[in-house]
Amino acid sequence: MRIVHVSAEVHPFAMTGGLASVASSLPSALHGAGHDTFVITPLHSQEGVDLEWLDGPFRTPDGMEFGLGKSVIPGSDCPVVFVASNEYFNRRGLYGPTGSEAWPDNAARFSFFCRAALEAVSRLGGCDVLHCHDWHAGLVPVMSRLQGGPPAVFTIHNLAFQGTFPLDQFAATGLPTAMAGLDGLEYHGGFSFMKGGILFSERVTTVSPTYASEVTTPEGGFGMEGLLLQKRGEGRLEGILNGIDNELWGPEDDPSISPWFTPDSLRRRSACRSALLEECGLTLPDSAIVAGVVSRLTWQKGLDLVLPALEGLIAEGRLSLAVLGTGESWIEDPLSAASRRFPGRVFFRREYDDPLSRRIYAGCDIFLMPSRFEPCGLSQMIAMRYGAIPVVRRTGGLADTVTDIREGGCGIVFDGSEPEALRQAVGRAAEAYGDVRSWRAMQRSAMRIDNSWTARVPAYLEIYRKASSGGWIEKNHGCRAPGRDLHRGNTDR
Ligand code: GLC
């Protein structure tokens, strides 16, 4: 079976979040297991990419020219095909000039990307299943269905970002206008790429089983809950847990940390802890617990709760805090202020720094993820692999990957989204930390949990098999499949 992944970002070429990690590690794991697979992604920047240009010219059905370049994912040799366009890509920001601002032509950019991706697939010999990730690839299933192309699997990494645009930009999609209606992409008076992906894919997945339930509720569905509930009823929605790439992440041979350690040489980890404290200028005694955070600083991640929850412990000299990440200034600014107010106790680095993130994973005692919602989350799995005990809110993939010590697990899981809930959770961690032997045992168990991608591959293969076994229109009860007239409309444009 041939599977083509379509994603707006792929690590290490372009990355703003976990999507890029998954779009790199999942295809790599499939490729490593001997399956025929490759990834299609925009060429956001050619810097440092070893490209082999394919003989063109390549044109979308509406006549836009683009280039196709081939490379491989470093470490796995899984092929990557880049869609090159100076008009739409090759810009400083992937989605906008800054993290919070969008490019005004995003609807046109990602419509073009979807058209070009489908054209690339057919020029490269077709495939059995298209695996499309998040809204940026959401029109691929729609276009493929209209053209009678391959079936699609659509994975929701984060439903909060839906690619919704005003209807007056619908022409940019190149889709027939009939597709702008309620049975098509219409969404609250505009239109949504995400809705297209959900509606026109044979299978929809989320990145954890708990998230697959949450997206069918008003709190977690961000307006799409009705549609997703219907998909769930049809047996077309399920959650598959993300994994982590054990070749990329692991304290046994990570070049950014020293010394290396394994569950059997856990004592060596204390040198990583001391090195982290020194690097961050944290001076509290060893009896104080070291809390680490590596995250985008957005409302979703709940990191605005950290200071209100932990200021007391910090002021009393019982907790040191090391935070690495960038994001929204309403979260960044109080952290900067706290690092000035509590020198030697709070460290804040406002950037994404991969080597430092690894030293935080390897050196902190507890790793905080108080996310308001979390489709899966990768950092808690990485933290456990490096022997840090995760303190997480019971939501999405955090609920699926972390089990509380009270239930025999090796993490702290709390309910509630007020600072007091986090304070109590950290209080429980600090108490457990007092018992050195059982803490070490817990760290060892955490390190031994298998969250590798290899463990997840069979579930995806099953989804691909179901998606490619056909019969989409016959089996599609709830939503009307586009008829021949729409198909003709498309080619008439
Ligand atoms: C998004 C989600 C995160 C998930 C990642 C990869 O960034 O917010 O929870 O782990 O995608 O699927």
Coordinates of C-alpha atoms in Angstrom, one line a residue, residues 5 20 43 69 104 113 126 139 159 217 219 225 249 333 342 349 355 392 408 417 446 448 489:
H5 CA 1.3 12.4 3.9
A20 CA 6.0 19.0 12.4
L43 CA 9.3 24.6 0.6
G69 CA 12.1 19.2 -5.1
P104 CA -3.6 37.9 4.4
F113 CA -0.7 23.9 -1.7
G126 CA -0.5 8.0 -7.5
L139 CA -8.9 20.7 0.9
L159 CA -9.2 21.7 16.4
T217 CA -18.4 18.1 23.1
E219 CA -16.2 22.5 25.2
E225 CA -18.8 19.0 17.6
W249 CA 15.0 11.8 22.1
D333 CA 5.8 39.3 30.5
F342 CA 13.1 35.9 42.2
R349 CA 14.4 32.0 28.4
P355 CA 19.7 21.9 23.2
V392 CA -0.4 17.3 34.0
G408 CA 0.3 3.1 40.6
S417 CA -8.1 24.6 35.9
A446 CA 8.6 6.5 33.6
R448 CA 10.8 2.5 30.6
G489 CA -18.2 22.4 -12.1

